[in-house]
Amino acid sequence: MIFKVFYQENFSQVPVRENTKTIYIEGENEADVRKKLADRHYNIEFVTPITGDHLLYEQQKENFKVENV
């Protein structure tokens, strides 16, 4: 399953919406995705699975790329 992860790059700073970035990760569940990203020290705000029409919509964006972790 593919998950969209909303995060801040700097774990020690207070999250600011304008600095929120997203990446797409393949994983079994949310916990699996968080475990895969643990070594990056991201301040993860939200992890959401994307499937069906939502996945098709996201795939049409030019910045859609599923990262291998």
mmCIF file of N, CA and C in Angstrom:
data_model
loop_
_atom_site.group_PDB
_atom_site.id
_atom_site.type_symbol
_atom_site.label_atom_id
_atom_site.label_comp_id
_atom_site.label_asym_id
_atom_site.label_seq_id
_atom_site.Cartn_x
_atom_site.Cartn_y
_atom_site.Cartn_z
ATOM 1 N N MET A 1 0.851 -1.170 0.000
ATOM 2 C CA MET A 1 0.000 0.000 0.000
ATOM 3 C C MET A 1 0.898 1.234 0.000
ATOM 4 N N ILE A 2 0.438 2.281 -0.655
ATOM 5 C CA ILE A 2 1.197 3.528 -0.717
ATOM 6 C C ILE A 2 0.609 4.518 0.275
ATOM 7 N N PHE A 3 1.518 5.186 1.008
ATOM 8 C CA PHE A 3 1.127 6.167 2.015
ATOM 9 C C PHE A 3 1.692 7.529 1.655
ATOM 10 N N LYS A 4 0.930 8.561 1.920
ATOM 11 C CA LYS A 4 1.402 9.934 1.761
ATOM 12 C C LYS A 4 1.765 10.434 3.151
ATOM 13 N N VAL A 5 2.996 10.906 3.284
ATOM 14 C CA VAL A 5 3.504 11.350 4.581
ATOM 15 C C VAL A 5 3.723 12.858 4.540
ATOM 16 N N PHE A 6 3.093 13.559 5.472
ATOM 17 C CA PHE A 6 3.274 14.992 5.636
ATOM 18 C C PHE A 6 4.276 15.182 6.767
ATOM 19 N N TYR A 7 5.328 15.964 6.521
ATOM 20 C CA TYR A 7 6.388 16.077 7.523
ATOM 21 C C TYR A 7 7.104 17.419 7.456
ATOM 22 N N GLN A 8 7.839 17.707 8.521
ATOM 23 C CA GLN A 8 8.767 18.831 8.586
ATOM 24 C C GLN A 8 10.165 18.230 8.621
ATOM 25 N N GLU A 9 11.108 18.836 7.936
ATOM 26 C CA GLU A 9 12.456 18.282 7.891
ATOM 27 C C GLU A 9 13.204 18.407 9.208
ATOM 28 N N ASN A 10 12.930 19.449 9.974
ATOM 29 C CA ASN A 10 13.665 19.677 11.211
ATOM 30 C C ASN A 10 12.817 19.262 12.411
ATOM 31 N N PHE A 11 13.219 18.183 13.055
ATOM 32 C CA PHE A 11 12.455 17.629 14.172
ATOM 33 C C PHE A 11 12.425 18.559 15.384
ATOM 34 N N SER A 12 13.450 19.390 15.545
ATOM 35 C CA SER A 12 13.566 20.215 16.754
ATOM 36 C C SER A 12 12.804 21.533 16.667
ATOM 37 N N GLN A 13 12.248 21.882 15.506
ATOM 38 C CA GLN A 13 11.503 23.124 15.370
ATOM 39 C C GLN A 13 9.998 22.879 15.432
ATOM 40 N N VAL A 14 9.289 23.901 15.826
ATOM 41 C CA VAL A 14 7.827 23.845 15.858
ATOM 42 C C VAL A 14 7.314 23.755 14.419
ATOM 43 N N PRO A 15 6.364 22.859 14.141
ATOM 44 C CA PRO A 15 5.844 22.744 12.769
ATOM 45 C C PRO A 15 5.182 24.033 12.285
ATOM 46 N N VAL A 16 5.492 24.397 11.065
ATOM 47 C CA VAL A 16 4.895 25.553 10.402
ATOM 48 C C VAL A 16 4.294 25.046 9.096
ATOM 49 N N ARG A 17 3.028 25.303 8.902
ATOM 50 C CA ARG A 17 2.319 24.755 7.742
ATOM 51 C C ARG A 17 3.035 25.044 6.424
ATOM 52 N N GLU A 18 3.594 26.228 6.291
ATOM 53 C CA GLU A 18 4.267 26.593 5.039
ATOM 54 C C GLU A 18 5.518 25.759 4.774
ATOM 55 N N ASN A 19 6.061 25.119 5.800
ATOM 56 C CA ASN A 19 7.257 24.295 5.640
ATOM 57 C C ASN A 19 6.944 22.808 5.511
ATOM 58 N N THR A 20 5.677 22.467 5.511
ATOM 59 C CA THR A 20 5.288 21.062 5.411
ATOM 60 C C THR A 20 5.607 20.521 4.028
ATOM 61 N N LYS A 21 6.241 19.344 4.001
ATOM 62 C CA LYS A 21 6.579 18.667 2.759
ATOM 63 C C LYS A 21 5.867 17.320 2.746
ATOM 64 N N THR A 22 5.826 16.692 1.584
ATOM 65 C CA THR A 22 5.195 15.377 1.475
ATOM 66 C C THR A 22 6.107 14.420 0.716
ATOM 67 N N ILE A 23 6.008 13.153 1.089
ATOM 68 C CA ILE A 23 6.666 12.089 0.352
ATOM 69 C C ILE A 23 5.703 10.912 0.296
ATOM 70 N N TYR A 24 5.940 10.040 -0.649
ATOM 71 C CA TYR A 24 5.123 8.842 -0.816
ATOM 72 C C TYR A 24 5.995 7.634 -0.496
ATOM 73 N N ILE A 25 5.501 6.777 0.380
ATOM 74 C CA ILE A 25 6.243 5.607 0.841
ATOM 75 C C ILE A 25 5.350 4.378 0.715
ATOM 76 N N GLU A 26 5.941 3.281 0.289
ATOM 77 C CA GLU A 26 5.208 2.017 0.249
ATOM 78 C C GLU A 26 5.450 1.280 1.555
ATOM 79 N N GLY A 27 4.382 0.762 2.146
ATOM 80 C CA GLY A 27 4.505 0.034 3.401
ATOM 81 C C GLY A 27 3.280 -0.802 3.686
ATOM 82 N N GLU A 28 3.392 -1.626 4.726
ATOM 83 C CA GLU A 28 2.293 -2.502 5.137
ATOM 84 C C GLU A 28 1.198 -1.732 5.873
ATOM 85 N N ASN A 29 1.619 -0.789 6.731
ATOM 86 C CA ASN A 29 0.686 0.000 7.531
ATOM 87 C C ASN A 29 1.394 1.270 7.997
ATOM 88 N N GLU A 30 0.697 2.113 8.745
ATOM 89 C CA GLU A 30 1.275 3.375 9.200
ATOM 90 C C GLU A 30 2.498 3.156 10.070
ATOM 91 N N ALA A 31 2.444 2.193 10.965
ATOM 92 C CA ALA A 31 3.577 1.916 11.847
ATOM 93 C C ALA A 31 4.808 1.505 11.043
ATOM 94 N N ASP A 32 4.618 0.719 10.003
ATOM 95 C CA ASP A 32 5.712 0.289 9.138
ATOM 96 C C ASP A 32 6.358 1.498 8.456
ATOM 97 N N VAL A 33 5.543 2.406 7.970
ATOM 98 C CA VAL A 33 6.048 3.611 7.305
ATOM 99 C C VAL A 33 6.838 4.465 8.295
ATOM 100 N N ARG A 34 6.302 4.668 9.485
ATOM 101 C CA ARG A 34 7.010 5.460 10.504
ATOM 102 C C ARG A 34 8.349 4.811 10.872
ATOM 103 N N LYS A 35 8.371 3.490 10.947
ATOM 104 C CA LYS A 35 9.606 2.773 11.262
ATOM 105 C C LYS A 35 10.633 2.969 10.150
ATOM 106 N N LYS A 36 10.192 2.910 8.902
ATOM 107 C CA LYS A 36 11.094 3.089 7.769
ATOM 108 C C LYS A 36 11.700 4.489 7.737
ATOM 109 N N LEU A 37 10.962 5.473 8.224
ATOM 110 C CA LEU A 37 11.429 6.864 8.191
ATOM 111 C C LEU A 37 12.124 7.303 9.477
ATOM 112 N N ALA A 38 12.210 6.445 10.461
ATOM 113 C CA ALA A 38 12.755 6.816 11.769
ATOM 114 C C ALA A 38 14.177 7.356 11.685
ATOM 115 N N ASP A 39 15.006 6.800 10.835
ATOM 116 C CA ASP A 39 16.401 7.240 10.762
ATOM 117 C C ASP A 39 16.569 8.603 10.090
ATOM 118 N N ARG A 40 15.532 9.126 9.478
ATOM 119 C CA ARG A 40 15.608 10.447 8.830
ATOM 120 C C ARG A 40 15.329 11.594 9.801
ATOM 121 N N HIS A 41 14.827 11.300 10.966
ATOM 122 C CA HIS A 41 14.555 12.295 12.010
ATOM 123 C C HIS A 41 13.605 13.398 11.536
ATOM 124 N N TYR A 42 12.599 12.992 10.750
ATOM 125 C CA TYR A 42 11.565 13.924 10.322
ATOM 126 C C TYR A 42 10.579 14.135 11.466
ATOM 127 N N ASN A 43 9.966 15.302 11.487
ATOM 128 C CA ASN A 43 8.854 15.571 12.383
ATOM 129 C C ASN A 43 7.589 15.224 11.590
ATOM 130 N N ILE A 44 7.149 13.983 11.701
ATOM 131 C CA ILE A 44 6.018 13.497 10.913
ATOM 132 C C ILE A 44 4.719 14.020 11.512
ATOM 133 N N GLU A 45 3.954 14.718 10.691
ATOM 134 C CA GLU A 45 2.692 15.289 11.137
ATOM 135 C C GLU A 45 1.535 14.328 10.915
ATOM 136 N N PHE A 46 1.533 13.664 9.749
ATOM 137 C CA PHE A 46 0.369 12.864 9.377
ATOM 138 C C PHE A 46 0.778 11.823 8.342
ATOM 139 N N VAL A 47 0.259 10.624 8.479
ATOM 140 C CA VAL A 47 0.486 9.551 7.507
ATOM 141 C C VAL A 47 -0.888 9.039 7.085
ATOM 142 N N THR A 48 -1.126 9.033 5.786
ATOM 143 C CA THR A 48 -2.430 8.598 5.305
ATOM 144 C C THR A 48 -2.275 7.644 4.114
ATOM 145 N N PRO A 49 -3.031 6.553 4.111
ATOM 146 C CA PRO A 49 -2.973 5.652 2.953
ATOM 147 C C PRO A 49 -3.694 6.295 1.770
ATOM 148 N N ILE A 50 -3.180 6.054 0.574
ATOM 149 C CA ILE A 50 -3.865 6.545 -0.617
ATOM 150 C C ILE A 50 -4.147 5.364 -1.536
ATOM 151 N N THR A 51 -5.405 5.244 -1.906
ATOM 152 C CA THR A 51 -5.855 4.132 -2.745
ATOM 153 C C THR A 51 -6.910 4.637 -3.719
ATOM 154 N N GLY A 52 -7.240 3.826 -4.672
ATOM 155 C CA GLY A 52 -8.348 4.102 -5.597
ATOM 156 C C GLY A 52 -8.193 5.402 -6.346
ATOM 157 N N ASP A 53 -9.279 6.181 -6.387
ATOM 158 C CA ASP A 53 -9.296 7.443 -7.123
ATOM 159 C C ASP A 53 -8.295 8.443 -6.556
ATOM 160 N N HIS A 54 -8.109 8.424 -5.240
ATOM 161 C CA HIS A 54 -7.137 9.330 -4.617
ATOM 162 C C HIS A 54 -5.731 9.024 -5.132
ATOM 163 N N LEU A 55 -5.385 7.749 -5.243
ATOM 164 C CA LEU A 55 -4.078 7.348 -5.761
ATOM 165 C C LEU A 55 -3.928 7.783 -7.221
ATOM 166 N N LEU A 56 -4.959 7.584 -8.025
ATOM 167 C CA LEU A 56 -4.915 8.010 -9.429
ATOM 168 C C LEU A 56 -4.687 9.517 -9.540
ATOM 169 N N TYR A 57 -5.350 10.272 -8.680
ATOM 170 C CA TYR A 57 -5.184 11.731 -8.663
ATOM 171 C C TYR A 57 -3.748 12.102 -8.306
ATOM 172 N N GLU A 58 -3.212 11.492 -7.261
ATOM 173 C CA GLU A 58 -1.844 11.796 -6.818
ATOM 174 C C GLU A 58 -0.825 11.415 -7.888
ATOM 175 N N GLN A 59 -1.053 10.327 -8.605
ATOM 176 C CA GLN A 59 -0.121 9.874 -9.633
ATOM 177 C C GLN A 59 -0.039 10.853 -10.800
ATOM 178 N N GLN A 60 -1.049 11.674 -10.986
ATOM 179 C CA GLN A 60 -1.046 12.651 -12.073
ATOM 180 C C GLN A 60 -0.191 13.869 -11.755
ATOM 181 N N LYS A 61 0.167 14.073 -10.493
ATOM 182 C CA LYS A 61 1.011 15.201 -10.111
ATOM 183 C C LYS A 61 2.434 14.953 -10.590
ATOM 184 N N GLU A 62 3.091 16.008 -10.996
ATOM 185 C CA GLU A 62 4.457 15.849 -11.520
ATOM 186 C C GLU A 62 5.473 15.480 -10.441
ATOM 187 N N ASN A 63 5.187 15.759 -9.168
ATOM 188 C CA ASN A 63 6.137 15.426 -8.103
ATOM 189 C C ASN A 63 5.842 14.078 -7.447
ATOM 190 N N PHE A 64 4.962 13.275 -8.065
ATOM 191 C CA PHE A 64 4.641 11.955 -7.500
ATOM 192 C C PHE A 64 5.795 10.999 -7.769
ATOM 193 N N LYS A 65 6.360 10.493 -6.686
ATOM 194 C CA LYS A 65 7.443 9.511 -6.775
ATOM 195 C C LYS A 65 7.432 8.705 -5.480
ATOM 196 N N VAL A 66 7.273 7.404 -5.596
ATOM 197 C CA VAL A 66 7.280 6.557 -4.409
ATOM 198 C C VAL A 66 8.740 6.268 -4.068
ATOM 199 N N GLU A 67 9.144 6.661 -2.853
ATOM 200 C CA GLU A 67 10.535 6.447 -2.428
ATOM 201 C C GLU A 67 10.744 5.031 -1.944
ATOM 202 N N ASN A 68 11.892 4.494 -2.251
ATOM 203 C CA ASN A 68 12.271 3.168 -1.755
ATOM 204 C C ASN A 68 13.032 3.351 -0.453
ATOM 205 N N VAL A 69 12.467 2.821 0.611
ATOM 206 C CA VAL A 69 13.103 2.926 1.929
ATOM 207 C C VAL A 69 13.357 1.533 2.445
#
